[in-house]
Coordinates of C-alpha atoms and ligand atoms in Angstrom, one line a residue:
M857 CA -0.2 -0.2 0.1
S858 CA 1.4 3.3 -0.9
E859 CA 2.0 5.8 2.0
A860 CA -0.8 8.3 0.8
G861 CA -3.2 5.5 0.2
A862 CA -2.5 3.7 3.4
R863 CA -3.3 7.3 5.3
V864 CA -6.6 7.4 3.3
A865 CA -7.7 4.2 4.5
E866 CA -6.4 4.1 8.0
V867 CA -8.2 7.8 8.4
V868 CA -11.4 6.7 6.6
R869 CA -11.7 3.5 8.4
R870 CA -11.8 5.1 11.9
D871 CA -15.6 6.1 11.1
F872 CA -16.6 2.4 10.2
S873 CA -18.2 0.3 13.1
F874 CA -18.7 -2.8 10.4
L875 CA -15.0 -3.4 10.0
E876 CA -15.1 -4.8 13.5
R877 CA -16.8 -8.1 11.8
G878 CA -13.4 -8.2 9.7
V879 CA -15.5 -8.3 6.4
A880 CA -14.0 -7.0 3.1
W881 CA -16.8 -4.8 1.9
L882 CA -16.5 -5.3 -1.9
D883 CA -20.1 -4.6 -2.5
N884 CA -20.2 -0.6 -2.6
A885 CA -21.9 -0.2 -5.8
A886 CA -24.9 -2.2 -3.9
T887 CA -24.8 0.0 -1.1
T888 CA -22.0 1.7 1.0
Q889 CA -21.9 1.5 4.5
R890 CA -22.7 4.3 7.0
P891 CA -19.9 6.3 8.7
E892 CA -20.1 7.3 12.5
P893 CA -21.1 11.0 11.8
V894 CA -24.1 9.7 9.5
L895 CA -25.3 7.4 12.5
A896 CA -24.7 10.0 14.9
A897 CA -26.8 12.5 13.2
M898 CA -29.8 10.1 12.5
D899 CA -29.6 9.3 16.1
E900 CA -29.5 12.7 17.6
F901 CA -32.1 13.7 15.4
S902 CA -34.5 10.5 16.6
R903 CA -33.5 10.9 20.1
F904 CA -33.9 14.9 20.8
H905 CA -35.9 16.5 17.7
N906 CA -38.4 14.1 16.5
A907 CA -41.3 15.9 14.8
N908 CA -43.0 16.1 11.5
V909 CA -41.8 18.8 9.5
R910 CA -43.3 22.1 8.4
R911 CA -46.4 21.5 10.3
G912 CA -46.1 21.7 14.0
V913 CA -45.7 25.2 15.5
H914 CA -43.9 24.2 18.8
R915 CA -40.1 24.4 18.7
M916 CA -39.2 20.5 18.0
A917 CA -41.2 21.0 14.8
A918 CA -39.0 24.3 13.9
E919 CA -36.1 22.3 14.8
A920 CA -37.0 19.0 12.7
T921 CA -37.9 21.5 9.8
A922 CA -34.5 23.3 9.9
A923 CA -32.6 20.1 10.2
Y924 CA -34.7 18.6 6.7
E925 CA -34.4 21.9 5.1
G926 CA -30.7 22.0 5.9
A927 CA -30.1 18.7 4.5
R928 CA -31.8 19.8 1.3
A929 CA -29.4 22.8 1.0
E930 CA -26.5 20.5 1.7
V931 CA -27.2 18.2 -1.0
A932 CA -28.4 21.1 -3.3
R933 CA -24.8 22.3 -2.9
W934 CA -23.1 19.1 -2.8
I935 CA -24.9 18.3 -6.4
G936 CA -24.5 22.1 -8.1
A937 CA -28.2 22.3 -8.3
A938 CA -29.0 26.3 -9.2
A939 CA -31.1 26.4 -5.8
P940 CA -32.1 24.0 -2.9
G941 CA -35.7 24.1 -4.5
E942 CA -34.7 22.2 -7.1
V943 CA -33.9 19.1 -4.9
V944 CA -37.1 16.8 -4.3
F945 CA -36.8 13.9 -1.4
T946 CA -37.9 10.7 -2.8
P947 CA -37.3 7.0 -1.2
G948 CA -34.9 6.6 -3.4
A949 CA -33.3 6.6 -7.0
T950 CA -36.3 4.0 -8.1
G951 CA -38.6 6.1 -6.5
A952 CA -37.3 9.3 -8.2
V953 CA -37.4 7.8 -11.8
H954 CA -41.1 6.8 -11.0
L955 CA -42.2 10.3 -9.9
A956 CA -40.3 11.8 -12.9
V957 CA -41.6 9.9 -15.2
E958 CA -45.3 9.5 -13.9
G959 CA -45.6 13.4 -13.1
L960 CA -43.7 14.8 -16.0
V961 CA -42.8 12.3 -18.9
R962 CA -46.3 9.8 -19.1
P963 CA -48.8 13.1 -19.2
G964 CA -46.5 14.5 -22.1
L965 CA -46.2 11.4 -24.4
K966 CA -48.1 10.5 -27.3
A967 CA -48.5 8.2 -29.8
G968 CA -45.4 7.9 -32.4
D969 CA -43.2 9.9 -30.1
E970 CA -39.6 8.4 -29.3
V971 CA -38.4 7.4 -25.6
W972 CA -34.8 6.6 -25.4
A973 CA -32.8 4.7 -23.1
T974 CA -29.2 3.6 -23.4
L975 CA -28.5 -0.2 -23.3
A976 CA -26.3 0.2 -20.0
E977 CA -29.7 1.4 -17.9
H978 CA -30.3 -0.3 -14.4
H979 CA -33.7 -1.8 -14.3
S980 CA -34.7 1.1 -12.0
N981 CA -34.3 3.6 -14.7
Y982 CA -35.3 1.3 -17.7
L983 CA -38.9 -0.5 -16.5
P984 CA -40.4 2.8 -15.9
W985 CA -39.7 4.0 -19.4
V986 CA -40.9 1.0 -21.1
R987 CA -44.4 0.9 -19.7
A988 CA -44.9 4.6 -19.9
A989 CA -44.0 4.4 -23.8
R990 CA -46.3 1.0 -24.4
E991 CA -49.1 2.6 -22.6
A992 CA -48.6 6.1 -24.7
G993 CA -48.2 4.2 -28.0
A994 CA -44.9 5.5 -27.8
V995 CA -41.7 3.5 -29.1
L996 CA -38.7 2.8 -26.6
R997 CA -35.6 2.8 -28.5
V998 CA -32.3 1.7 -27.3
V999 CA -29.0 3.5 -27.6
P1000 CA -26.2 1.2 -28.3
L1001 CA -22.6 1.1 -26.5
R1002 CA -19.6 1.9 -27.7
A1003 CA -16.9 -0.4 -27.4
D1004 CA -15.6 1.3 -24.3
G1005 CA -19.0 0.8 -22.5
R1006 CA -20.1 4.6 -22.7
A1007 CA -23.3 5.4 -24.7
D1008 CA -22.9 5.6 -28.3
L1009 CA -24.3 9.5 -28.8
E1010 CA -23.1 9.6 -32.4
A1011 CA -25.7 6.7 -33.2
F1012 CA -28.4 8.3 -31.2
R1013 CA -28.0 11.6 -32.9
A1014 CA -28.2 9.9 -36.4
M1015 CA -31.2 7.6 -35.2
A1016 CA -33.3 9.9 -33.2
A1017 CA -35.9 11.5 -35.0
P1018 CA -36.0 15.0 -34.4
G1019 CA -39.2 16.5 -32.9
R1020 CA -40.4 13.0 -32.2
A1021 CA -37.6 11.8 -29.7
R1022 CA -38.9 13.8 -26.3
W1023 CA -36.4 12.0 -23.9
L1024 CA -33.2 10.0 -23.4
A1025 CA -32.6 8.0 -19.9
A1026 CA -29.2 7.8 -19.3
T1027 CA -26.5 6.5 -16.7
W1028 CA -23.7 8.8 -15.8
V1029 CA -21.9 5.3 -14.5
S1030 CA -22.7 2.1 -15.4
N1031 CA -23.5 -0.4 -12.3
V1032 CA -22.2 -3.3 -14.5
T1033 CA -19.1 -1.8 -16.2
G1034 CA -18.6 1.0 -14.7
A1035 CA -18.1 3.2 -17.7
E1036 CA -18.7 6.8 -17.4
N1037 CA -21.1 8.9 -19.8
N1038 CA -20.3 12.7 -19.4
P1039 CA -23.3 14.0 -18.2
A1040 CA -23.0 17.4 -20.3
E1041 CA -22.4 15.3 -23.6
L1042 CA -25.6 13.2 -22.9
A1043 CA -27.4 16.7 -22.1
E1044 CA -26.2 18.2 -25.5
A1045 CA -26.9 15.3 -27.6
A1046 CA -30.4 15.0 -26.3
H1047 CA -31.0 18.5 -26.9
S1048 CA -29.9 18.9 -30.4
V1049 CA -32.7 16.5 -31.3
G1050 CA -35.4 18.4 -29.5
A1051 CA -35.5 15.8 -26.2
R1052 CA -34.8 16.2 -22.4
V1053 CA -32.4 14.0 -20.5
L1054 CA -33.0 12.3 -17.2
L1055 CA -29.6 10.9 -15.8
D1056 CA -29.3 8.7 -13.4
A1057 CA -26.7 9.6 -11.4
T1058 CA -26.7 6.7 -8.4
Q1059 CA -23.5 5.1 -9.1
G1060 CA -21.7 8.5 -9.7
V1061 CA -22.5 10.5 -6.7
A1062 CA -20.4 8.8 -4.0
H1063 CA -17.3 9.6 -6.6
G1064 CA -17.4 13.1 -7.8
R1065 CA -19.4 16.1 -8.0
L1066 CA -22.1 15.9 -10.3
D1067 CA -22.8 19.8 -11.2
A1068 CA -26.3 19.4 -12.2
A1069 CA -27.3 22.8 -13.4
A1070 CA -24.1 23.1 -15.2
S1071 CA -24.3 20.0 -16.8
G1072 CA -27.3 21.2 -18.9
C1073 CA -29.1 17.9 -17.7
D1074 CA -32.8 18.0 -17.3
L1075 CA -33.5 16.0 -14.4
A1076 CA -31.2 13.3 -12.2
V1077 CA -31.9 11.0 -9.5
F1078 CA -29.7 9.2 -7.0
S1079 CA -29.7 7.3 -3.8
G1080 CA -28.7 8.2 -0.4
H1081 CA -27.3 4.4 0.5
K1082 CA -24.9 4.6 -2.1
M1083 CA -23.3 7.6 -0.9
Y1084 CA -22.5 6.6 2.7
G1085 CA -26.4 7.6 3.6
P1086 CA -29.0 5.6 4.9
T1087 CA -31.4 3.4 2.8
G1088 CA -35.0 4.8 2.3
V1089 CA -33.8 8.2 1.1
G1090 CA -33.2 9.5 -2.5
V1091 CA -33.1 12.7 -4.6
L1092 CA -34.8 13.5 -7.9
W1093 CA -33.4 17.1 -8.9
G1094 CA -34.7 18.8 -11.7
R1095 CA -34.4 22.0 -13.3
R1096 CA -37.0 24.6 -11.9
E1097 CA -38.9 24.8 -15.2
C1098 CA -39.1 20.8 -15.2
L1099 CA -40.2 20.8 -11.7
E1100 CA -43.0 23.3 -12.3
A1101 CA -44.3 21.4 -15.3
M1102 CA -44.6 18.0 -13.2
E1103 CA -47.3 16.8 -11.7
P1104 CA -47.7 15.6 -8.2
V1105 CA -48.1 11.8 -8.1
V1106 CA -48.6 11.0 -4.3
L1107 CA -51.5 13.1 -2.9
G1108 CA -52.0 13.8 0.9
G1109 CA -50.8 15.9 3.9
E1110 CA -48.6 19.1 3.4
M1111 CA -48.0 19.1 -0.4
V1112 CA -51.2 21.4 -1.1
E1113 CA -51.8 25.0 -0.2
R1114 CA -55.7 24.7 -0.3
V1115 CA -58.2 22.3 -0.1
G1116 CA -61.8 23.1 -0.9
G1117 CA -64.9 21.2 1.1
D1118 CA -66.9 20.6 -2.4
G1119 CA -64.3 18.6 -4.3
E1120 CA -62.9 21.8 -6.4
E1121 CA -59.6 21.5 -7.7
P1122 CA -56.8 22.0 -5.0
V1123 CA -54.0 24.3 -5.1
W1124 CA -50.7 22.4 -4.7
A1125 CA -47.8 23.7 -2.5
E1126 CA -44.8 25.2 -4.0
V1127 CA -41.8 23.2 -5.5
P1128 CA -40.4 20.8 -4.1
W1129 CA -42.9 20.5 -1.5
R1130 CA -45.7 19.4 -3.6
F1131 CA -43.7 16.7 -4.4
E1132 CA -43.1 15.5 -0.8
A1133 CA -46.7 14.3 0.3
G1134 CA -47.3 13.1 3.6
T1135 CA -44.7 12.7 6.4
P1136 CA -41.2 12.3 5.1
N1137 CA -38.2 10.2 6.1
V1138 CA -36.8 13.2 8.1
A1139 CA -34.2 11.1 10.0
G1140 CA -33.2 9.4 6.7
V1141 CA -32.8 12.8 5.2
V1142 CA -30.9 14.1 8.2
G1143 CA -28.6 11.2 7.5
L1144 CA -28.2 12.0 3.7
G1145 CA -27.2 15.6 4.9
A1146 CA -24.6 14.5 7.4
A1147 CA -23.4 11.9 4.5
V1148 CA -22.7 15.0 1.9
R1149 CA -20.7 16.7 4.9
W1150 CA -18.7 13.5 5.5
L1151 CA -18.1 12.9 1.4
R1152 CA -16.8 16.7 1.7
G1153 CA -14.4 15.9 4.4
L1154 CA -12.8 12.9 2.9
P1155 CA -9.1 13.1 3.1
E1156 CA -7.1 14.4 -0.1
G1157 CA -6.8 11.7 -2.5
A1158 CA -9.4 9.3 -1.7
E1159 CA -11.1 9.0 -5.1
A1160 CA -7.5 8.4 -6.5
W1161 CA -7.1 5.5 -3.8
V1162 CA -10.4 4.0 -4.9
R1163 CA -9.6 3.8 -8.4
R1164 CA -5.9 2.4 -7.4
L1165 CA -7.5 -0.5 -5.7
A1166 CA -10.1 -0.9 -8.3
A1167 CA -7.1 -1.0 -10.8
A1168 CA -5.2 -3.4 -8.5
A1169 CA -8.1 -5.9 -8.5
R1170 CA -8.5 -5.4 -11.9
G1171 CA -4.9 -6.5 -12.5
G1172 CA -5.3 -9.3 -10.0
V1173 CA -8.4 -11.1 -11.1
K1174 CA -7.5 -10.5 -14.8
G1175 CA -4.1 -12.8 -13.9
V1176 CA -6.4 -15.7 -12.6
D1177 CA -6.8 -18.4 -15.5
G1178 CA -10.4 -18.4 -16.7
V1179 CA -11.3 -15.0 -15.6
R1180 CA -12.4 -12.6 -18.4
L1181 CA -12.9 -9.2 -17.4
R1182 CA -16.5 -7.6 -18.0
S1183 CA -15.9 -3.8 -16.9
A1184 CA -14.3 -1.1 -18.8
E1185 CA -10.6 -1.1 -18.5
D1186 CA -10.5 2.3 -16.8
A1187 CA -13.7 1.9 -15.0
G1188 CA -13.4 4.1 -11.6
A1189 CA -14.5 1.8 -8.8
I1190 CA -16.1 -1.2 -10.4
V1191 CA -14.3 -4.6 -11.5
S1192 CA -17.1 -6.9 -13.1
F1193 CA -15.8 -10.3 -14.4
T1194 CA -16.5 -13.8 -15.1
V1195 CA -14.8 -17.0 -14.4
E1196 CA -14.8 -19.8 -16.9
G1197 CA -17.0 -22.6 -15.9
V1198 CA -18.2 -21.4 -12.5
H1199 CA -21.5 -19.7 -11.9
P1200 CA -20.9 -16.1 -10.3
H1201 CA -23.1 -17.3 -7.5
D1202 CA -20.2 -20.1 -6.7
V1203 CA -17.8 -17.5 -6.8
A1204 CA -19.5 -14.7 -4.8
Q1205 CA -20.0 -18.0 -2.2
A1206 CA -16.5 -18.9 -2.3
L1207 CA -15.5 -15.4 -1.1
D1208 CA -18.0 -15.3 1.2
E1209 CA -16.4 -18.1 2.8
R1210 CA -13.5 -15.7 3.3
N1211 CA -15.3 -13.0 4.6
V1212 CA -15.1 -11.0 1.2
A1213 CA -18.5 -9.5 0.4
V1214 CA -19.0 -9.2 -3.5
R1215 CA -22.3 -8.9 -5.7
A1216 CA -23.1 -11.6 -8.5
G1217 CA -26.0 -12.3 -11.0
W1218 CA -27.8 -10.1 -13.4
L1219 CA -26.9 -6.7 -11.2
C1220 CA -30.7 -5.4 -12.2
A1221 CA -29.0 -4.5 -15.5
E1222 CA -30.3 -7.5 -17.6
P1223 CA -30.7 -5.7 -20.9
L1224 CA -26.7 -5.1 -21.0
L1225 CA -25.7 -8.5 -19.5
R1226 CA -28.0 -10.3 -22.0
K1227 CA -27.0 -8.6 -25.0
V1228 CA -23.3 -7.8 -24.3
V1229 CA -22.0 -10.4 -21.9
G1230 CA -24.7 -13.2 -22.4
G1231 CA -24.9 -14.2 -18.5
P1232 CA -24.6 -12.7 -15.2
V1233 CA -21.3 -11.7 -13.8
V1234 CA -19.3 -11.1 -10.6
R1235 CA -18.7 -7.5 -9.5
A1236 CA -16.4 -6.2 -7.0
S1237 CA -16.7 -2.6 -6.2
F1238 CA -15.0 0.2 -4.1
A1239 CA -14.6 2.7 -1.7
P1240 CA -12.2 4.5 0.5
Y1241 CA -12.0 2.1 3.3
N1242 CA -11.1 -0.8 1.2
T1243 CA -7.6 -1.8 1.3
M1244 CA -4.7 -3.4 -0.8
D1245 CA -5.3 -6.5 1.7
E1246 CA -8.8 -7.0 0.6
V1247 CA -7.7 -6.7 -3.0
E1248 CA -5.4 -9.8 -2.1
A1249 CA -8.0 -11.5 -0.9
L1250 CA -10.5 -10.8 -3.5
V1251 CA -7.8 -12.1 -5.9
E1252 CA -6.8 -15.2 -3.6
G1253 CA -10.5 -16.0 -3.5
V1254 CA -11.3 -16.0 -7.0
R1255 CA -8.5 -18.1 -7.6
A1256 CA -9.8 -20.9 -5.2
A1257 CA -13.2 -20.7 -6.5
R1258 CA -11.5 -21.4 -9.8
E1259 CA -9.7 -24.2 -8.6
V1260 CA -12.6 -25.9 -6.6
F1261 CA -15.4 -25.1 -9.2
G1262 CA -13.7 -24.9 -12.2
P1263 CA -13.3 -27.4 -15.2
Ligands
PLP842 C1 -27.2 2.9 -11.8 C2 -28.5 2.5 -10.9 N1 -29.6 3.3 -10.8 C3 -30.4 3.2 -9.8 C4 -30.2 2.0 -9.0 C5 -31.4 1.8 -8.1 O1 -31.4 2.2 -6.6 P1 -31.8 2.0 -5.5 O2 -32.4 0.8 -5.8 O3 -31.6 2.5 -4.2 O4 -33.5 2.9 -5.8 C6 -29.2 1.7 -8.6 C7 -29.2 0.4 -7.7 O5 -28.5 -0.6 -7.6 C8 -28.4 1.5 -9.7 O6 -26.9 1.1 -9.5

């Protein structure tokens, strides 16, 4: 381990209790572990400040509201939103895509329209579009990938019908290959054919600043639990004009300004509150705000360390007989691979026996895995608390799996 890398891992590891279990957590693309400051912020909120937000007049309600809106401001700053009001809290990335598709996309779609999704989309950013297109009589078309795993935007520009192409659903970073699209290039390509773009930023936000407003994207989604925050909370970011045009999907308390008693048309609350009906996951939002502060305070070189770990893992597993890399060569934090003659679940099981946690299977990204790989994979994914010893354990475990289960 290099000096600088060792320092990053050493400092970061102090914040994580799960390490007491001795597990090498290489499943960070599925969910990251939660650092002490995030747990402490949620605990403190739940113990001393718990109240519904934006309603009570007592002081605990005011504290809860301040904590909730403070987290919105933290998130907005972290992702480069133009204002906190562009951040809508949702139950996660999946919920955020649903809100966008049901509230904005679907009401505007008509027969003959085109909706585009890249081949690399996670099911969360694919299935809602498939259904919306089908029900509107629109067509869902797929943006192919280049050899390096990025969306082939030249092909998209050539194939999309100007005036009929309405939306492009595109991931920032693939959860299978780690290939990284450039959000500004996605936005530019979509806009050049008159479409809007929804960026799935879920695999990107823990590894770099989004710069949402500057990117030119129209909407973006992500989940708190993949950026060291809690589960059950995520974000839909949208340009003000998109959010203003979006219909609320879940109706109920605190999302409405005026409700008459005779069934007349209600007056919705302002954006973004009109999209947060009911009592939200306040402790989760507070935890997400704390996760942003924690990310901001990471030691210098943390992301470079993550990339070095992934590169070392790539080099290591590549050297094992029968292993074929399925992630991009320069993929940031993700290393996906197959082992000839060994089912990915057997590889993952063999690794689990060595206390190394990885993901195996279709990774909720069947379109890409079916068309490009032809089957499931094993995925190791890295965070700054990982170490070179853990990379070594991964490589040794894969070698052992090949020896035990292989041809
Ligand atoms: C690229 C990508 N998008 C969306 C999601 C869905 O996130 P969630 O399950 O937190 O809603 C995931 C989760 O794995 C993902 O990797």
